[in-house]
C-alpha cells in the first residue's frame, strides 16, 4: 500500500508559542486515519500546515511522494531545494478539506455552494454530473438545492460541506471535527457516509476528531496528540484497547 501523505518532523509556531513540535504522521492510500486529542492539542493547526495556511518552522510534508511544504530555515542534508506550494496548488493536486464548523457560504444556495467546491473543475458537464452524485449521496440536499444555506440544519450544513469538498474529486479528504455539535443520529449518518466515501469512491480520509471513540471506531489507524506532540500511534483497534487512551479519552 503506497503512502499518500507524509508529515515528517514538522513544527509550527505562533510567535513564541510552539503549536506543533516534531510531528510525524503517515497516511497510506485507501486508509481512514484518525488524529485524536483534546481541544487545543494542535489538531486543526496540523490541517492548516498540510494546506499551507501556516508556515513550518521545521520538517517537511509530502503528498504522493512529492514535497509540498518545508521549513525554509531548516538545513537539508539531501541539498534539495525547499518547496512550498500554495493552498490553491495543493488543492489542485487532489487534497480537499471539510473545515471545523463547516464554513458553508450562508447567503448562497446549496447548489451555489456545490459550484464553489468545483472551482478547479473546468468541464461543465463534469460539474453537473458531480452535483447529481452529491444529490444521490445526500438526497436532502436535492430537496434543499435552491435554499439559502443559512436555512439548513447543522447536520444538513455538514452534509453540504462534505459534498462541496467532494465536488473536486479529491484523492484525500481532510475532515476537521465532522461530528462537532451534531445530534448522535446525525453523527452516525455522517460517519456512515464517510466510510462509504472511503470504501466505494476510494477516497483516502484523514480524520481529526475530539470524540476519540467515534474516530477510532471509524478508522484503520490512529494518532494521539497532546500539546502539539504525537504521544501514541498504532492501529485503531490497539488504541481503543490502550489503557492510557481509555483513561484520557474514552472515559474508562
mmCIF file of N, CA and C in Angstrom, residues 157-225:
data_model
loop_
_atom_site.group_PDB
_atom_site.id
_atom_site.type_symbol
_atom_site.label_atom_id
_atom_site.label_comp_id
_atom_site.label_asym_id
_atom_site.label_seq_id
_atom_site.Cartn_x
_atom_site.Cartn_y
_atom_site.Cartn_z
ATOM 1 N N UNK A 157 -25.961 21.213 6.902
ATOM 2 C CA UNK A 157 -24.792 22.005 6.536
ATOM 3 C C UNK A 157 -23.531 21.141 6.490
ATOM 4 N N UNK A 158 -23.415 20.181 7.414
ATOM 5 C CA UNK A 158 -22.250 19.290 7.383
ATOM 6 C C UNK A 158 -22.281 18.407 6.139
ATOM 7 N N UNK A 159 -23.453 17.930 5.767
ATOM 8 C CA UNK A 159 -23.589 17.150 4.529
ATOM 9 C C UNK A 159 -23.164 17.986 3.333
ATOM 10 N N UNK A 160 -23.562 19.257 3.346
ATOM 11 C CA UNK A 160 -23.195 20.152 2.255
ATOM 12 C C UNK A 160 -21.694 20.410 2.240
ATOM 13 N N UNK A 161 -21.093 20.603 3.416
ATOM 14 C CA UNK A 161 -19.652 20.850 3.482
ATOM 15 C C UNK A 161 -18.861 19.668 2.933
ATOM 16 N N UNK A 162 -19.301 18.455 3.260
ATOM 17 C CA UNK A 162 -18.641 17.255 2.730
ATOM 18 C C UNK A 162 -18.833 17.174 1.221
ATOM 19 N N UNK A 163 -20.061 17.421 0.763
ATOM 20 C CA UNK A 163 -20.355 17.363 -0.675
ATOM 21 C C UNK A 163 -19.555 18.410 -1.438
ATOM 22 N N UNK A 164 -19.461 19.604 -0.882
ATOM 23 C CA UNK A 164 -18.682 20.672 -1.534
ATOM 24 C C UNK A 164 -17.227 20.245 -1.711
ATOM 25 N N UNK A 165 -16.653 19.593 -0.675
ATOM 26 C CA UNK A 165 -15.272 19.117 -0.769
ATOM 27 C C UNK A 165 -15.124 18.020 -1.818
ATOM 28 N N UNK A 166 -16.153 17.188 -1.964
ATOM 29 C CA UNK A 166 -16.084 16.069 -2.915
ATOM 30 C C UNK A 166 -16.296 16.504 -4.363
ATOM 31 N N UNK A 167 -16.761 17.725 -4.568
ATOM 32 C CA UNK A 167 -17.016 18.204 -5.929
ATOM 33 C C UNK A 167 -15.743 18.253 -6.770
ATOM 34 N N UNK A 168 -14.588 18.344 -6.123
ATOM 35 C CA UNK A 168 -13.319 18.413 -6.865
ATOM 36 C C UNK A 168 -12.705 17.035 -7.087
ATOM 37 N N UNK A 169 -13.437 15.966 -6.730
ATOM 38 C CA UNK A 169 -12.948 14.588 -6.880
ATOM 39 C C UNK A 169 -11.575 14.398 -6.223
ATOM 40 N N UNK A 170 -11.466 14.674 -4.930
ATOM 41 C CA UNK A 170 -10.149 14.592 -4.271
ATOM 42 C C UNK A 170 -9.669 13.157 -4.103
ATOM 43 N N UNK A 171 -8.356 13.012 -3.956
ATOM 44 C CA UNK A 171 -7.768 11.715 -3.618
ATOM 45 C C UNK A 171 -7.707 11.525 -2.117
ATOM 46 N N UNK A 172 -7.589 12.643 -1.375
ATOM 47 C CA UNK A 172 -7.577 12.577 0.083
ATOM 48 C C UNK A 172 -8.489 13.664 0.635
ATOM 49 N N UNK A 173 -9.315 13.279 1.599
ATOM 50 C CA UNK A 173 -10.261 14.181 2.225
ATOM 51 C C UNK A 173 -9.831 14.417 3.671
ATOM 52 N N UNK A 174 -9.608 15.682 4.020
ATOM 53 C CA UNK A 174 -9.249 16.068 5.378
ATOM 54 C C UNK A 174 -10.514 16.541 6.080
ATOM 55 N N UNK A 175 -10.840 15.921 7.209
ATOM 56 C CA UNK A 175 -12.066 16.243 7.932
ATOM 57 C C UNK A 175 -11.721 16.762 9.322
ATOM 58 N N UNK A 176 -12.169 17.977 9.628
ATOM 59 C CA UNK A 176 -11.877 18.589 10.914
ATOM 60 C C UNK A 176 -13.142 18.598 11.773
ATOM 61 N N UNK A 177 -13.199 17.700 12.750
ATOM 62 C CA UNK A 177 -14.316 17.595 13.691
ATOM 63 C C UNK A 177 -15.672 17.496 12.988
ATOM 64 N N UNK A 178 -15.873 16.480 12.141
ATOM 65 C CA UNK A 178 -17.134 16.387 11.396
ATOM 66 C C UNK A 178 -18.360 16.125 12.264
ATOM 67 N N UNK A 179 -18.165 15.608 13.483
ATOM 68 C CA UNK A 179 -19.304 15.328 14.344
ATOM 69 C C UNK A 179 -19.618 16.415 15.346
ATOM 70 N N UNK A 180 -18.868 17.514 15.305
ATOM 71 C CA UNK A 180 -18.984 18.551 16.331
ATOM 72 C C UNK A 180 -20.356 19.222 16.316
ATOM 73 N N UNK A 181 -21.018 19.209 17.465
ATOM 74 C CA UNK A 181 -22.267 19.940 17.628
ATOM 75 C C UNK A 181 -23.478 19.314 16.978
ATOM 76 N N UNK A 182 -23.373 18.076 16.516
ATOM 77 C CA UNK A 182 -24.490 17.429 15.840
ATOM 78 C C UNK A 182 -25.148 16.391 16.740
ATOM 79 N N UNK A 183 -26.436 16.135 16.506
ATOM 80 C CA UNK A 183 -27.169 15.119 17.252
ATOM 81 C C UNK A 183 -26.579 13.740 16.956
ATOM 82 N N UNK A 184 -26.608 12.819 17.925
ATOM 83 C CA UNK A 184 -25.990 11.492 17.743
ATOM 84 C C UNK A 184 -26.444 10.743 16.492
ATOM 85 N N UNK A 185 -27.713 10.804 16.164
ATOM 86 C CA UNK A 185 -28.196 10.095 14.976
ATOM 87 C C UNK A 185 -27.619 10.694 13.695
ATOM 88 N N UNK A 186 -27.487 12.010 13.665
ATOM 89 C CA UNK A 186 -26.898 12.681 12.506
ATOM 90 C C UNK A 186 -25.414 12.335 12.406
ATOM 91 N N UNK A 187 -24.732 12.286 13.548
ATOM 92 C CA UNK A 187 -23.316 11.918 13.566
ATOM 93 C C UNK A 187 -23.134 10.520 12.993
ATOM 94 N N UNK A 188 -23.993 9.585 13.394
ATOM 95 C CA UNK A 188 -23.912 8.223 12.862
ATOM 96 C C UNK A 188 -24.069 8.217 11.349
ATOM 97 N N UNK A 189 -25.019 9.015 10.842
ATOM 98 C CA UNK A 189 -25.240 9.079 9.394
ATOM 99 C C UNK A 189 -24.022 9.666 8.684
ATOM 100 N N UNK A 190 -23.457 10.729 9.248
ATOM 101 C CA UNK A 190 -22.284 11.370 8.647
ATOM 102 C C UNK A 190 -21.127 10.380 8.562
ATOM 103 N N UNK A 191 -20.874 9.656 9.645
ATOM 104 C CA UNK A 191 -19.751 8.726 9.645
ATOM 105 C C UNK A 191 -20.014 7.505 8.763
ATOM 106 N N UNK A 192 -21.250 7.120 8.633
ATOM 107 C CA UNK A 192 -21.585 6.061 7.683
ATOM 108 C C UNK A 192 -21.236 6.509 6.258
ATOM 109 N N UNK A 193 -21.534 7.760 5.948
ATOM 110 C CA UNK A 193 -21.215 8.301 4.625
ATOM 111 C C UNK A 193 -19.704 8.405 4.422
ATOM 112 N N UNK A 194 -18.983 8.778 5.486
ATOM 113 C CA UNK A 194 -17.527 8.872 5.387
ATOM 114 C C UNK A 194 -16.929 7.502 5.038
ATOM 115 N N UNK A 195 -17.414 6.465 5.708
ATOM 116 C CA UNK A 195 -16.933 5.112 5.411
ATOM 117 C C UNK A 195 -17.273 4.717 3.978
ATOM 118 N N UNK A 196 -18.438 5.133 3.516
ATOM 119 C CA UNK A 196 -18.851 4.810 2.148
ATOM 120 C C UNK A 196 -17.975 5.527 1.122
ATOM 121 N N UNK A 197 -17.669 6.799 1.382
ATOM 122 C CA UNK A 197 -16.767 7.560 0.509
ATOM 123 C C UNK A 197 -15.434 6.836 0.383
ATOM 124 N N UNK A 198 -14.941 6.353 1.502
ATOM 125 C CA UNK A 198 -13.659 5.647 1.527
ATOM 126 C C UNK A 198 -13.732 4.318 0.791
ATOM 127 N N UNK A 199 -14.759 3.527 1.064
ATOM 128 C CA UNK A 199 -14.847 2.174 0.522
ATOM 129 C C UNK A 199 -15.239 2.151 -0.948
ATOM 130 N N UNK A 200 -16.206 2.977 -1.332
ATOM 131 C CA UNK A 200 -16.744 2.906 -2.689
ATOM 132 C C UNK A 200 -16.060 3.862 -3.658
ATOM 133 N N UNK A 201 -15.733 5.056 -3.189
ATOM 134 C CA UNK A 201 -15.104 6.047 -4.072
ATOM 135 C C UNK A 201 -13.582 6.033 -3.984
ATOM 136 N N UNK A 202 -13.060 5.186 -3.074
ATOM 137 C CA UNK A 202 -11.604 5.012 -2.911
ATOM 138 C C UNK A 202 -10.909 6.323 -2.535
ATOM 139 N N UNK A 203 -11.590 7.129 -1.725
ATOM 140 C CA UNK A 203 -11.000 8.384 -1.247
ATOM 141 C C UNK A 203 -10.339 8.123 0.101
ATOM 142 N N UNK A 204 -9.068 8.443 0.215
ATOM 143 C CA UNK A 204 -8.356 8.338 1.481
ATOM 144 C C UNK A 204 -8.882 9.415 2.423
ATOM 145 N N UNK A 205 -9.008 9.090 3.706
ATOM 146 C CA UNK A 205 -9.572 10.025 4.677
ATOM 147 C C UNK A 205 -8.598 10.230 5.831
ATOM 148 N N UNK A 206 -8.326 11.491 6.138
ATOM 149 C CA UNK A 206 -7.567 11.859 7.340
ATOM 150 C C UNK A 206 -8.520 12.626 8.235
ATOM 151 N N UNK A 207 -8.860 12.021 9.352
ATOM 152 C CA UNK A 207 -9.947 12.468 10.207
ATOM 153 C C UNK A 207 -9.421 13.040 11.515
ATOM 154 N N UNK A 208 -9.704 14.300 11.767
ATOM 155 C CA UNK A 208 -9.346 14.950 13.027
ATOM 156 C C UNK A 208 -10.618 15.036 13.860
ATOM 157 N N UNK A 209 -10.575 14.481 15.071
ATOM 158 C CA UNK A 209 -11.810 14.373 15.845
ATOM 159 C C UNK A 209 -11.515 14.359 17.339
ATOM 160 N N UNK A 210 -12.279 15.160 18.075
ATOM 161 C CA UNK A 210 -12.144 15.209 19.528
ATOM 162 C C UNK A 210 -12.781 13.986 20.186
ATOM 163 N N UNK A 211 -13.820 13.443 19.560
ATOM 164 C CA UNK A 211 -14.514 12.257 20.070
ATOM 165 C C UNK A 211 -13.687 11.027 19.707
ATOM 166 N N UNK A 212 -12.835 10.595 20.643
ATOM 167 C CA UNK A 212 -11.876 9.524 20.356
ATOM 168 C C UNK A 212 -12.562 8.210 20.019
ATOM 169 N N UNK A 213 -13.606 7.879 20.742
ATOM 170 C CA UNK A 213 -14.312 6.622 20.496
ATOM 171 C C UNK A 213 -14.875 6.596 19.084
ATOM 172 N N UNK A 214 -15.495 7.674 18.689
ATOM 173 C CA UNK A 214 -16.080 7.792 17.354
ATOM 174 C C UNK A 214 -15.003 7.690 16.276
ATOM 175 N N UNK A 215 -13.908 8.418 16.468
ATOM 176 C CA UNK A 215 -12.842 8.445 15.468
ATOM 177 C C UNK A 215 -12.185 7.080 15.305
ATOM 178 N N UNK A 216 -11.837 6.449 16.417
ATOM 179 C CA UNK A 216 -11.106 5.181 16.350
ATOM 180 C C UNK A 216 -11.971 4.044 15.821
ATOM 181 N N UNK A 217 -13.260 4.086 16.117
ATOM 182 C CA UNK A 217 -14.158 3.041 15.615
ATOM 183 C C UNK A 217 -14.422 3.182 14.120
ATOM 184 N N UNK A 218 -14.104 4.346 13.569
ATOM 185 C CA UNK A 218 -14.346 4.584 12.146
ATOM 186 C C UNK A 218 -13.056 4.770 11.351
ATOM 187 N N UNK A 219 -11.936 4.281 11.883
ATOM 188 C CA UNK A 219 -10.658 4.419 11.178
ATOM 189 C C UNK A 219 -9.857 3.136 11.285
ATOM 190 N N UNK A 220 -8.822 3.059 10.464
ATOM 191 C CA UNK A 220 -7.963 1.878 10.462
ATOM 192 C C UNK A 220 -6.715 2.087 11.315
ATOM 193 N N UNK A 221 -6.251 3.306 11.384
ATOM 194 C CA UNK A 221 -5.060 3.638 12.179
ATOM 195 C C UNK A 221 -5.284 4.980 12.848
ATOM 196 N N UNK A 222 -4.546 5.213 13.932
ATOM 197 C CA UNK A 222 -4.767 6.457 14.648
ATOM 198 C C UNK A 222 -3.518 7.007 15.305
ATOM 199 N N UNK A 223 -3.590 8.298 15.607
ATOM 200 C CA UNK A 223 -2.531 9.016 16.314
ATOM 201 C C UNK A 223 -3.180 9.804 17.443
ATOM 202 N N UNK A 224 -2.459 9.947 18.556
ATOM 203 C CA UNK A 224 -2.936 10.719 19.697
ATOM 204 C C UNK A 224 -2.009 11.924 19.871
ATOM 205 N N UNK A 225 -2.609 13.118 19.903
ATOM 206 C CA UNK A 225 -1.833 14.343 20.048
ATOM 207 C C UNK A 225 -2.145 15.018 21.381
#
